[in-house]
C-alpha angles and dihedrals in degrees: 000000000000118000133185132203116207149146130217148188119222117201130164100238137051089222090058091046092053093046092054091046093055090048093051093046086049091057107277110139111255094220092049089049091051091048092052099039116015117107092201119094089237086070087080089065095042096274094296112168094176118212124331139165133232113292097024094100130052112281099256090051095043092053093054093043094054101034104031126095117273118252095009129117106251121195167297088278110184114213131157088269095056136262123337141198113203134194118186109206098180147006134191 
C-alpha cells in the first residue's frame, strides 16, 4: 500500500496561503512558517503530519499528497478546514 510523508500549514484565507507560499519559496523555513501561522495542532511540530495512506485525509488533500511533486510547496489547497500549503517529503 502506498504511503506519503508530509507537512502542511493551515490558514483561513487563500490570500494568507498565497502570502506564505511566496515567503517559503523566497527562503523562509516551512517548519517555522507552520509554527507561526498554522491553525492546525500540527503547526507546533512544524506542520508534520507523519506518514499516512490513501483515503486517510480529505479528498483534495489526498489527491495532492499522492500526485503532487515531492519536496515542493503545493497549494493553496481548499478543504472544509480552510486553505493548506502542503509539502510531501516522501512517498513509498
